[in-house]
Coordinates of C-alpha atoms in Angstrom, one line a residue:
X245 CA 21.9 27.0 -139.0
X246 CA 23.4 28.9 -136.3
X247 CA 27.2 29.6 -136.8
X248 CA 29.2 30.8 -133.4
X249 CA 32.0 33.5 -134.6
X250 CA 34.8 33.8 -131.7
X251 CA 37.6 35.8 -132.1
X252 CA 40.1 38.8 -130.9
X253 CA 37.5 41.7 -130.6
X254 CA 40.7 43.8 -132.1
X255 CA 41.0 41.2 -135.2
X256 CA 40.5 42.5 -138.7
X257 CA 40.0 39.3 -139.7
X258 CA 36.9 38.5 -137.1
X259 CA 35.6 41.6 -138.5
X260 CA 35.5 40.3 -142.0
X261 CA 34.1 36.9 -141.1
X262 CA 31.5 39.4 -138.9
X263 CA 30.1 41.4 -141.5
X264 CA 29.9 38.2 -144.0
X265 CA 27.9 36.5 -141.4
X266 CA 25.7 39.8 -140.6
X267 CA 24.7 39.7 -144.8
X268 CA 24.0 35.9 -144.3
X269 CA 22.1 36.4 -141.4
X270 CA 20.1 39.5 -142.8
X271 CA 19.4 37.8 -145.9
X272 CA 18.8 33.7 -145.5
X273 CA 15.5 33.4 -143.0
X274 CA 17.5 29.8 -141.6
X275 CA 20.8 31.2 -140.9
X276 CA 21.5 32.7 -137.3
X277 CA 24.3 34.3 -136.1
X278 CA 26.1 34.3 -132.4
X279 CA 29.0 36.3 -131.5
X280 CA 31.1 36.4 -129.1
X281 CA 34.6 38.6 -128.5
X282 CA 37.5 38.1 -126.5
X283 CA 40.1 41.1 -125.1
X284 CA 43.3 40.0 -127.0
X285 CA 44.9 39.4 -123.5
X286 CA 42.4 36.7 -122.9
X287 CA 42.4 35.3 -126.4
X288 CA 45.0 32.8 -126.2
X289 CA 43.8 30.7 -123.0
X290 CA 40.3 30.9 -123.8
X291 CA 41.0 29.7 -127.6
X292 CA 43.3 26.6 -125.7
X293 CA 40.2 26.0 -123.4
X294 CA 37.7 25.7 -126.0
X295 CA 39.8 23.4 -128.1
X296 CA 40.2 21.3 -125.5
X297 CA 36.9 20.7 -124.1
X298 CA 36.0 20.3 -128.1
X299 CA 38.9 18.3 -129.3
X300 CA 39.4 21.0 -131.9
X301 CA 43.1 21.9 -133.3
X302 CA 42.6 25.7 -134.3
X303 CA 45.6 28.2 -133.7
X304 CA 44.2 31.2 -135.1
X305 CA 41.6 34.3 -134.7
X306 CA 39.0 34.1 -135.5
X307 CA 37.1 30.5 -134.8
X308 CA 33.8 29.8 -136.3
X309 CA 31.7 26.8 -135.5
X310 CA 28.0 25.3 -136.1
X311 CA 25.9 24.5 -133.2
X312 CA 24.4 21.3 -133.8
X313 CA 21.6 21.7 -130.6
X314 CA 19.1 19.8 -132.4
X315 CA 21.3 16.7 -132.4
X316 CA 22.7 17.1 -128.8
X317 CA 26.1 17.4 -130.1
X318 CA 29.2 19.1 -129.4
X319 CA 29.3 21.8 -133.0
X320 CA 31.0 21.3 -136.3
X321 CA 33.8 23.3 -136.9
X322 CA 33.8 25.3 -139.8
X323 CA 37.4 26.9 -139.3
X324 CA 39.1 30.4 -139.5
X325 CA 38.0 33.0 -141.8
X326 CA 39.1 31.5 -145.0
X327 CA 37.1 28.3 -144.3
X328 CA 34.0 30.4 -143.4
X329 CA 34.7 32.1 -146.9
X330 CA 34.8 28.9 -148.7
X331 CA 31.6 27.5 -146.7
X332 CA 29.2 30.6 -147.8
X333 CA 30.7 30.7 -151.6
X334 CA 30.0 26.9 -151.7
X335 CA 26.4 26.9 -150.0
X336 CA 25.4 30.3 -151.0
X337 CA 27.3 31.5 -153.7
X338 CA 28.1 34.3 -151.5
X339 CA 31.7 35.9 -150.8
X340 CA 33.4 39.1 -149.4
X341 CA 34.7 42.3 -150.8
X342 CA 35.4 44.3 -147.6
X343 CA 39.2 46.1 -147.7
X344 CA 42.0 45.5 -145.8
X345 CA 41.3 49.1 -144.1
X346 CA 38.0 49.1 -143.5
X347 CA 38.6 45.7 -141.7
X348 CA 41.0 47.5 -139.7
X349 CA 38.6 50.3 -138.7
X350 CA 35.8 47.5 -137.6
X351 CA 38.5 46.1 -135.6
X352 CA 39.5 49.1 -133.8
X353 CA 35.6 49.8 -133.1
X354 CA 35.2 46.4 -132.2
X355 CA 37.9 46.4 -129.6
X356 CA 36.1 49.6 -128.0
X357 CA 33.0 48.0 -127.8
X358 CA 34.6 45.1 -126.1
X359 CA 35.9 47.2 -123.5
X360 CA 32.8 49.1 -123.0
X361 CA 30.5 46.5 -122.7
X362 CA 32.9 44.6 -120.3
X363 CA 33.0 47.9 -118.2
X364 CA 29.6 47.6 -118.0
X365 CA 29.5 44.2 -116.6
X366 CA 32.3 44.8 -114.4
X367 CA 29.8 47.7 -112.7
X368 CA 26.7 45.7 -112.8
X369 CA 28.5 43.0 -111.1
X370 CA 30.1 45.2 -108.0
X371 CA 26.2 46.3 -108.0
X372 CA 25.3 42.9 -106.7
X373 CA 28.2 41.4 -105.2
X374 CA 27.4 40.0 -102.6
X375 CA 27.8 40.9 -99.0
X376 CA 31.1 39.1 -97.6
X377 CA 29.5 37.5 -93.5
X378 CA 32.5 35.8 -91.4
X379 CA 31.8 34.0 -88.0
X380 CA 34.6 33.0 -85.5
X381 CA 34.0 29.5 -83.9
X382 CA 31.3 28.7 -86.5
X383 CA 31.2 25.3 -84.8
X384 CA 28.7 26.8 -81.7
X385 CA 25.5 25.5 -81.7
X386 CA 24.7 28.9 -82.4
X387 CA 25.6 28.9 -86.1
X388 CA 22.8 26.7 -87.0
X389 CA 20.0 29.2 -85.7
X390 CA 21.9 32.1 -87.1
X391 CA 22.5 31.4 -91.0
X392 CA 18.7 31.1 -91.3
X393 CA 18.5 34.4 -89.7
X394 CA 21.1 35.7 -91.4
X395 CA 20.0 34.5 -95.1
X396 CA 16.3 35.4 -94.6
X397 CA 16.6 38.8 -96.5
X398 CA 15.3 40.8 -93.2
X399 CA 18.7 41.6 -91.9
X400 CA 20.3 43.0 -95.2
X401 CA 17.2 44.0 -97.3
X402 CA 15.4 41.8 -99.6
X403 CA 17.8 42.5 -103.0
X404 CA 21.0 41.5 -101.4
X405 CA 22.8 38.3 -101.8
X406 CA 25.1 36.7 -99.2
X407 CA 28.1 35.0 -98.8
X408 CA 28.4 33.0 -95.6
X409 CA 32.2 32.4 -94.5
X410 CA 32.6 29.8 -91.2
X411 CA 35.9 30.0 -89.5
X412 CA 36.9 27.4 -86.8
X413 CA 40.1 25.0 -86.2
X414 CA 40.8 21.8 -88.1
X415 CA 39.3 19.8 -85.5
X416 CA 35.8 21.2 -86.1
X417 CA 36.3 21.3 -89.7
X418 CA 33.8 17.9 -90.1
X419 CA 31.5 20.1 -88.4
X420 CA 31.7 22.9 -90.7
X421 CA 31.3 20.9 -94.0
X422 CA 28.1 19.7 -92.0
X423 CA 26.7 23.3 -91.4
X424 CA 27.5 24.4 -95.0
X425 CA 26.0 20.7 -96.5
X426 CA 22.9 22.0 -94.5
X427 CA 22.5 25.2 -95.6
X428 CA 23.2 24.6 -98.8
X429 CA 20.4 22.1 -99.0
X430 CA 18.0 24.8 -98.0
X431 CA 18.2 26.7 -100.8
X432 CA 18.0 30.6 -99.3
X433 CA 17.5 32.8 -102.7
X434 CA 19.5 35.1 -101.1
X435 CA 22.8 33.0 -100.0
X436 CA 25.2 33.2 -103.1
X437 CA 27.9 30.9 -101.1
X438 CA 28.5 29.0 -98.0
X439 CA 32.1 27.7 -97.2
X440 CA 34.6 26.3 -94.5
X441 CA 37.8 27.9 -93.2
X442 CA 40.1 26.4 -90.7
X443 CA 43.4 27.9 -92.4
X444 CA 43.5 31.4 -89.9
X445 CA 45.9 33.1 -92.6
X446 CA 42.4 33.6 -95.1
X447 CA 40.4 34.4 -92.4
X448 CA 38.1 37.5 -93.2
X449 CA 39.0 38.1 -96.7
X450 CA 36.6 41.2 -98.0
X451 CA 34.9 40.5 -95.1
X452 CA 32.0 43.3 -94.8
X453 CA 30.4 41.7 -91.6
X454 CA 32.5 39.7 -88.8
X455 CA 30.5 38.0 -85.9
X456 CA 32.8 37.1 -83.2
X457 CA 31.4 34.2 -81.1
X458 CA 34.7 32.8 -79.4
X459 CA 34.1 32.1 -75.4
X460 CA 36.3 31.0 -73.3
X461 CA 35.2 27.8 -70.6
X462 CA 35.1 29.1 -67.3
X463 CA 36.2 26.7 -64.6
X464 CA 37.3 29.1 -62.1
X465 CA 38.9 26.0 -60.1
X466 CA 41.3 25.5 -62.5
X467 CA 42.1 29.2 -63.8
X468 CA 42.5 32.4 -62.5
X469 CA 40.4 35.3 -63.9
X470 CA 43.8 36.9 -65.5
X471 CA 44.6 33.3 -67.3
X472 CA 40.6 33.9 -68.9
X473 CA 41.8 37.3 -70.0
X474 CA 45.3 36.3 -71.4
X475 CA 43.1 33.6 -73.2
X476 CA 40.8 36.4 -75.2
X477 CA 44.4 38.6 -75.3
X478 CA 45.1 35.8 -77.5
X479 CA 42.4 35.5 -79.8
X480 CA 42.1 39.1 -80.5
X481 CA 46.0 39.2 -80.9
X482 CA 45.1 36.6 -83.8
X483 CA 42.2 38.3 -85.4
X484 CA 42.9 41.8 -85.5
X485 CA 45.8 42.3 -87.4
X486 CA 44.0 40.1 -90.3
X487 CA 40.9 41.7 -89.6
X488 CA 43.1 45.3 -91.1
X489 CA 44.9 43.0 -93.4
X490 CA 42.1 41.1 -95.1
X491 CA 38.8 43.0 -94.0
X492 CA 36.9 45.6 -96.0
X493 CA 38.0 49.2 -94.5
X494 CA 34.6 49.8 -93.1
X495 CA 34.0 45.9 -91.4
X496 CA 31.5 45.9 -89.0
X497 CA 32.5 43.9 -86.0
X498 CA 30.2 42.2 -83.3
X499 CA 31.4 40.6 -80.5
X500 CA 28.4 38.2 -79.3
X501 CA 28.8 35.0 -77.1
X502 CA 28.7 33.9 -73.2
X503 CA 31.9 35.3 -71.6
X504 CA 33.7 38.4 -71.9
X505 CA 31.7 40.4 -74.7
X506 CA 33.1 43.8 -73.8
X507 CA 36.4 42.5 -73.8
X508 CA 36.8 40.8 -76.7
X509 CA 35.6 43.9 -78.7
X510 CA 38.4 46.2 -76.6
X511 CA 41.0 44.0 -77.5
X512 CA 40.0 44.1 -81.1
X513 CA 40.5 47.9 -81.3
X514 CA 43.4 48.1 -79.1
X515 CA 45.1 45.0 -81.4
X516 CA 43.7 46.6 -84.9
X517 CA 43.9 50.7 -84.1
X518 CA 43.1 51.0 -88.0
X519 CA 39.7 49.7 -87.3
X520 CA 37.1 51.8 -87.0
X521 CA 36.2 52.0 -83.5
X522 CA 33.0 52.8 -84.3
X523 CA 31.9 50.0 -86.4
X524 CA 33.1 47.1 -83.5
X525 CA 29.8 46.6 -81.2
X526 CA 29.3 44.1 -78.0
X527 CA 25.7 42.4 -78.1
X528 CA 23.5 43.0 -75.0
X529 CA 20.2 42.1 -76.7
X530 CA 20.0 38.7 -75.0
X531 CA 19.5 40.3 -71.3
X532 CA 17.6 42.7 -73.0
X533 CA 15.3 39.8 -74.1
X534 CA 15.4 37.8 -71.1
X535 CA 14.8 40.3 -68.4
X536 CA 11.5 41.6 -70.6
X537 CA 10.5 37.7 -70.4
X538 CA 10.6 37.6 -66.4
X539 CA 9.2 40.8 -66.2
X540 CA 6.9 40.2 -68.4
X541 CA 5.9 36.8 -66.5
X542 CA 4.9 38.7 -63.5
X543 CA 2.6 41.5 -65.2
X544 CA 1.3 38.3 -67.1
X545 CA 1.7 39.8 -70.8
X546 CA 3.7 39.5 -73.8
X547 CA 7.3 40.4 -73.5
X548 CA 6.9 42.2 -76.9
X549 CA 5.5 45.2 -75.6
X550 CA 7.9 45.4 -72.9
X551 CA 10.1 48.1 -73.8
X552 CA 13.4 49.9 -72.8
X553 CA 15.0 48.1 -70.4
X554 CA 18.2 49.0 -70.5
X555 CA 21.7 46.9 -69.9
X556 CA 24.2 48.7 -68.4
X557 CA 28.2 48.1 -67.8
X558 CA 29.7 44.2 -68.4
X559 CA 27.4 42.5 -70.6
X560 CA 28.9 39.1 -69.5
X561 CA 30.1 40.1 -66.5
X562 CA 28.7 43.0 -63.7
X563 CA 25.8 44.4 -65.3
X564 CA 23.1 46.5 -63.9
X565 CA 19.1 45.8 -65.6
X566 CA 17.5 49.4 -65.3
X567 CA 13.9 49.7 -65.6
X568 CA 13.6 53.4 -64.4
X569 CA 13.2 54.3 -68.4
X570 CA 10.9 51.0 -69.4
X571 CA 7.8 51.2 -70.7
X572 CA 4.4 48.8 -71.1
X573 CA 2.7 48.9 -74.6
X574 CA -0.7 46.8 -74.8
X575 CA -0.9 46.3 -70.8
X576 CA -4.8 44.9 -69.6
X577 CA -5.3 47.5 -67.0
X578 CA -7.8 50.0 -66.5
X579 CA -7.1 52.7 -68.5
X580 CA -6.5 51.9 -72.4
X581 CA -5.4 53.8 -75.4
X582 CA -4.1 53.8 -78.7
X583 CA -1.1 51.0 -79.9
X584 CA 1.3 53.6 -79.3
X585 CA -0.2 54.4 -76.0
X586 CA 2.5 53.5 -73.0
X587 CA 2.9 52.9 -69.3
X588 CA 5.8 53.1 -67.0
X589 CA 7.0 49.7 -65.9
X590 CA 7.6 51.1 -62.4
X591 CA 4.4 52.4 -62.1
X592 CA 2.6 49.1 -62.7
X593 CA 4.5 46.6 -61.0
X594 CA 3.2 47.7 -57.3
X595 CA 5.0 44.8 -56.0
X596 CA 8.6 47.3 -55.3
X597 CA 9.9 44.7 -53.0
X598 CA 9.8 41.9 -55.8
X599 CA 11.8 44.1 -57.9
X600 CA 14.7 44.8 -55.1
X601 CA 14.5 41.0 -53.7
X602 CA 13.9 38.8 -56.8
X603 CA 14.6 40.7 -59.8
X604 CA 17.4 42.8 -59.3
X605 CA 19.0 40.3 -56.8
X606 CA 18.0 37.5 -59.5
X607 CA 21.2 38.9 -61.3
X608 CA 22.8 35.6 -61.1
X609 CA 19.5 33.7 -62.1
X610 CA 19.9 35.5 -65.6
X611 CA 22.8 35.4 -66.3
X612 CA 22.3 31.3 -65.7
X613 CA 18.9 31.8 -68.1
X614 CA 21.2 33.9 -71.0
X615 CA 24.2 31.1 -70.4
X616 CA 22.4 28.0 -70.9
X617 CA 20.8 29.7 -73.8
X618 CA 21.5 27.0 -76.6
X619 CA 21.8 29.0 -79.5
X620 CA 18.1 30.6 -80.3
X621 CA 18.1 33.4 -77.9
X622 CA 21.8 34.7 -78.8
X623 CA 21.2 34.0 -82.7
X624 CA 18.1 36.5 -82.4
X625 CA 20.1 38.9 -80.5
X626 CA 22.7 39.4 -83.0
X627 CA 20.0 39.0 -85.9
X628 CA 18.0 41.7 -84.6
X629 CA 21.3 44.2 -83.7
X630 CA 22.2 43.8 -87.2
X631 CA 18.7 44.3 -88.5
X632 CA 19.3 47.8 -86.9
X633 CA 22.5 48.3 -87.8
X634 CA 21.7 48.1 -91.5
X635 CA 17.7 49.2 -91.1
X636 CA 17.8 51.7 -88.1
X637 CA 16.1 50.6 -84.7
X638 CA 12.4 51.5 -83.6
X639 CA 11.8 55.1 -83.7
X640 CA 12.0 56.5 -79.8
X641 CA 13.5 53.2 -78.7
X642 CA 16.1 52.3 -76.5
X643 CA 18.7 49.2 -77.8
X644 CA 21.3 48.2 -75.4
X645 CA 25.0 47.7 -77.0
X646 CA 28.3 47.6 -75.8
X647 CA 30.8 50.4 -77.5
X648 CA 33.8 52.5 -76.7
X649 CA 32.3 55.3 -74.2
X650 CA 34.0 58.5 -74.8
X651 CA 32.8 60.3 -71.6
X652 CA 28.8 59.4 -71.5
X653 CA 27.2 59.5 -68.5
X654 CA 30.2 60.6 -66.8
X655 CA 31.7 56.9 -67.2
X656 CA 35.6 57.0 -67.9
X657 CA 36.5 57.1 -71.2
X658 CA 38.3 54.2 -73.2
X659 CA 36.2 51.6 -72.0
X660 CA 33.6 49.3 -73.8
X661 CA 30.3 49.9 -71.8
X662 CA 26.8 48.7 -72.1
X663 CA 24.6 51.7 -72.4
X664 CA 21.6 52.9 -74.4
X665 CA 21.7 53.5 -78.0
X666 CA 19.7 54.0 -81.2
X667 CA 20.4 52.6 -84.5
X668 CA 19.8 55.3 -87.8
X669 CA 21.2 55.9 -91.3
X670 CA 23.8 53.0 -90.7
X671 CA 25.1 54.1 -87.8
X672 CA 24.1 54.2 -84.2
X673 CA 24.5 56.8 -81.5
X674 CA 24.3 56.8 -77.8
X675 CA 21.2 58.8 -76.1
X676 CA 22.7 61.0 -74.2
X677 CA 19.7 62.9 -73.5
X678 CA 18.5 60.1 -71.2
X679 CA 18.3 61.4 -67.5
X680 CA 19.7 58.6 -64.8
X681 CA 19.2 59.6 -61.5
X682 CA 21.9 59.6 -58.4
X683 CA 21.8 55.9 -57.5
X684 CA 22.5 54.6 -60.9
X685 CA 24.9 56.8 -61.4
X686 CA 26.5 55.8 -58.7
X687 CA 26.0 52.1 -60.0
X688 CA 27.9 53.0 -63.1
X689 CA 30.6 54.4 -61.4
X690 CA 31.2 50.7 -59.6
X691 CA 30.7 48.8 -63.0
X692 CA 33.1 51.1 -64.8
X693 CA 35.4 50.4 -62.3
X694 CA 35.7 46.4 -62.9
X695 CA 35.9 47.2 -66.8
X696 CA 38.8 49.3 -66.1
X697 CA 40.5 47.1 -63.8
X698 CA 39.7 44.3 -66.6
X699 CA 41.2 46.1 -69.1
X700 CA 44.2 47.3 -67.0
X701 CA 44.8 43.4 -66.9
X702 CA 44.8 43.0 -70.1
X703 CA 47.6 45.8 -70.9
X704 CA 49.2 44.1 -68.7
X705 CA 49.2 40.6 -70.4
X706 CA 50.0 42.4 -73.8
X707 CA 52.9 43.9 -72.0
X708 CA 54.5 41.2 -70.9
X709 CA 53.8 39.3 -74.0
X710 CA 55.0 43.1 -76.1
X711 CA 57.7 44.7 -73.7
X712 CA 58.0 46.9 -76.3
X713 CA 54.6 48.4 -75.8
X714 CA 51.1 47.5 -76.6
X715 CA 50.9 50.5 -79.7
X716 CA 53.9 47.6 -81.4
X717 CA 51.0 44.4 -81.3
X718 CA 49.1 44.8 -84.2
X719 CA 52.4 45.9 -86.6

């Protein structure tokens, strides 16, 4: 036999029926006991519930029922605590004694444990709770190379459990019940939840992680540059303010995509100034990536072991590739060495002109390569920032990312600026002990001067939109 006793954990009666069924247990080698307590401000709707899905008509505390699992069925009920009396004097010519006070003392220490035990849970649970992951226009292409990525257990260690939130219009939302049908047929181990949003007021709720992939379609026939920038004005107006309604206090926020990278994540701060400015980032990892493939191409090698090339400026705009810091690991030349053992890019491409006619001029040629770029190239780039955002990056190398300068380099400050950065300890920092010689400082000072003038446009859209000042948008 085993007999379930429910009741309120405070109940003296409970406690009666209890220590009856502890003597049964202890004593009859066939009778089994399972207990289970409720807080007395949950007793009342879970009592209803059970009934219910049992067809039972019981009122009172406690309830006590046989589990009939041999025979596939639903339990017997035995009753309330009189019954359960009646049913052991009957079959076992056993009954209780216990006093009405010492009942009430059980009950009292059964209430505590109650409360301890569902502290306990309640701490276990916040242990693993899982780590809240929004992306913006989850209907890109993108989306399906990223959640694989994203669930693998690389980018947030092994032991942590994910929940994947997609946010897009209600035209896409056919597309989004596809993504999450998908992903939810591969089985990650590590992806607690996948779900559809299209309702922007529940966008970001506890969100720990935000990947913002809206773009805008350039057609510069049809639009203006300032239209483009009124357009991300708009979005960012949208998403900040629930970003510091619905967000964690610590969200990390990356701004990926084709167009305007830099300022998407400047109009996030200057919408949400609660947000840390810190912890919103611009994704540069796909030039990275692509300019350590052509390079690679023409010293015939793998473009893993072409290191720190470094994006500077407008990641989806004016940028400037700079190889005067990038470095060769596993070349085939004539001197060897060690895995760790390095050349300088420079001083093994002998070709100088090729460099200054194809692959510095080949600007436009990349940023065609990193546009047309489907959806594997910028879902590793993000995957791989966030791998170091949460892991730290390489030790000694140099990672490319787009954040609020604050006087580096002698580039104005206010800005969100490509520039070289290392990832450690959950945080990142710019390397500021890099030396840049005369010409690319001079470079610098041009591309800081198109982000300014970018984002002097968009004050000026949020101040026509806000006459009342851009510090009023985000209340």
């Amino acid at each position: 036999v085993v007999a379930v006793f429910t009741g309120k954990a405070n109940c003296p009666y409970y406690a009666k029926a209890e220590l009856l069924a502890d003597y049964l247990q202890a004593n009859l080698p066939d009778f089994r006991v399972h207990k289970i307590t409720q807080h007395p401000d949950k007793w009342e709707q879970w009592l209803h519930d059970i009934c219910e899905r049992n067809g039972w008509e019981h009122s009172q505390s406690p309830i006590i029922w046989r589990e009939l699992l041999d025979r596939g069925g639903k339990g017997f009920l035995l009753g309330g605590v009189d019954d359960f009396l009646e049913y052991a004097q009957r079959y076992y010519g056993i009954t209780s004694t216990t006093l009405s006070e010492e009942m009430l003392d059980i009950a009292e220490e059964n209430l505590q444990a109650h409360i301890e035990i569902e502290k306990e849970e309640e701490e276990i649970k916040s242990l693993i709770k899982p780590l809240q992951i929004w992306i913006t226009s989850a209907s890109a292409s993108i989306c399906y190379q990223l959640i694989p990525l994203l669930a693998n257990g690389e980018m947030f260690g092994m032991t942590t459990e994910i929940s994947i939130h997609l946010l897009d219009t209600d035209q896409f939302k056919d597309v989004l019940c596809g993504i999450v049908m998908e992903a939810e047929d591969m089985a990650f181990p590590l992806l607690r939840s996948i779900s559809e949003h299209t309702e922007i007021n529940e966008a970001f709720i506890q969100a720990d992680v935000i990947i913002v992939l809206d773009d805008v379609l350039l057609n510069r026939e049809v639009q203006s540059l300032e239209n483009y920038i009124r357009e991300v004005s708009e979005i960012c107006q949208v998403y900040a303010p629930l970003i510091e309604k619905n967000a964690k206090s610590g969200v990390r926020v990356i701004s990926s995509g084709k167009t305007f990278v830099n300022l998407k994540a400047m109009m996030i701060m200057t919408y949400g100034q609660s947000i840390k400015p810190e912890n919103v980032i611009a994704v540069a990892t796909s030039w990275e990536s692509t300019a350590k493939a052509m390079l690679a191409r023409k010293l015939n090698m793998n473009a893993a072991g072409v290191k720190d090339v470094i994006v500077w400026g407008n990641i989806t705009g004016c940028n400037y590739i700079d190889l005067s810091h990038a470095k060769l690991y596993g070349y085939d030349c004539a001197i060897w060495g060690p895995a760790n053992f390095s050349r300088p890019l420079l001083n093994m491409i002998y070709d100088s002109e090729w460099i200054r006619s194809e692959f510095l001029s080949a600007q436009s040629s990349l940023s065609s390569r990193v546009s047309q770029c489907a959806g594997m190239l910028p879902a590793h780039a993000i995957a791989t920032v966030l791998r170091y955002w949460y892991h730290g990056s390489p030790p000694g190398e140099i990672v490319s990312v787009g954040v609020l300068t604050k006087g580096q380099f002698c580039i104005p400050e206010g800005i969100v600026f490509s520039m070289p950065v290392r990832f450690q300890n959950g945080n990142w920092e710019v390397i500021t002990e890099l030396e840049i010689n005369e010409t690319t400082q001079e470079v610098l000072g041009h591309l800081a001067h198109e982000l300014i003038q970018e984002k002097l446009v968009a004050l000026k859209e949020i101040e026509e939109m806000h006459p009342y000042g851009a510090d009023n948008t985000s209340k």
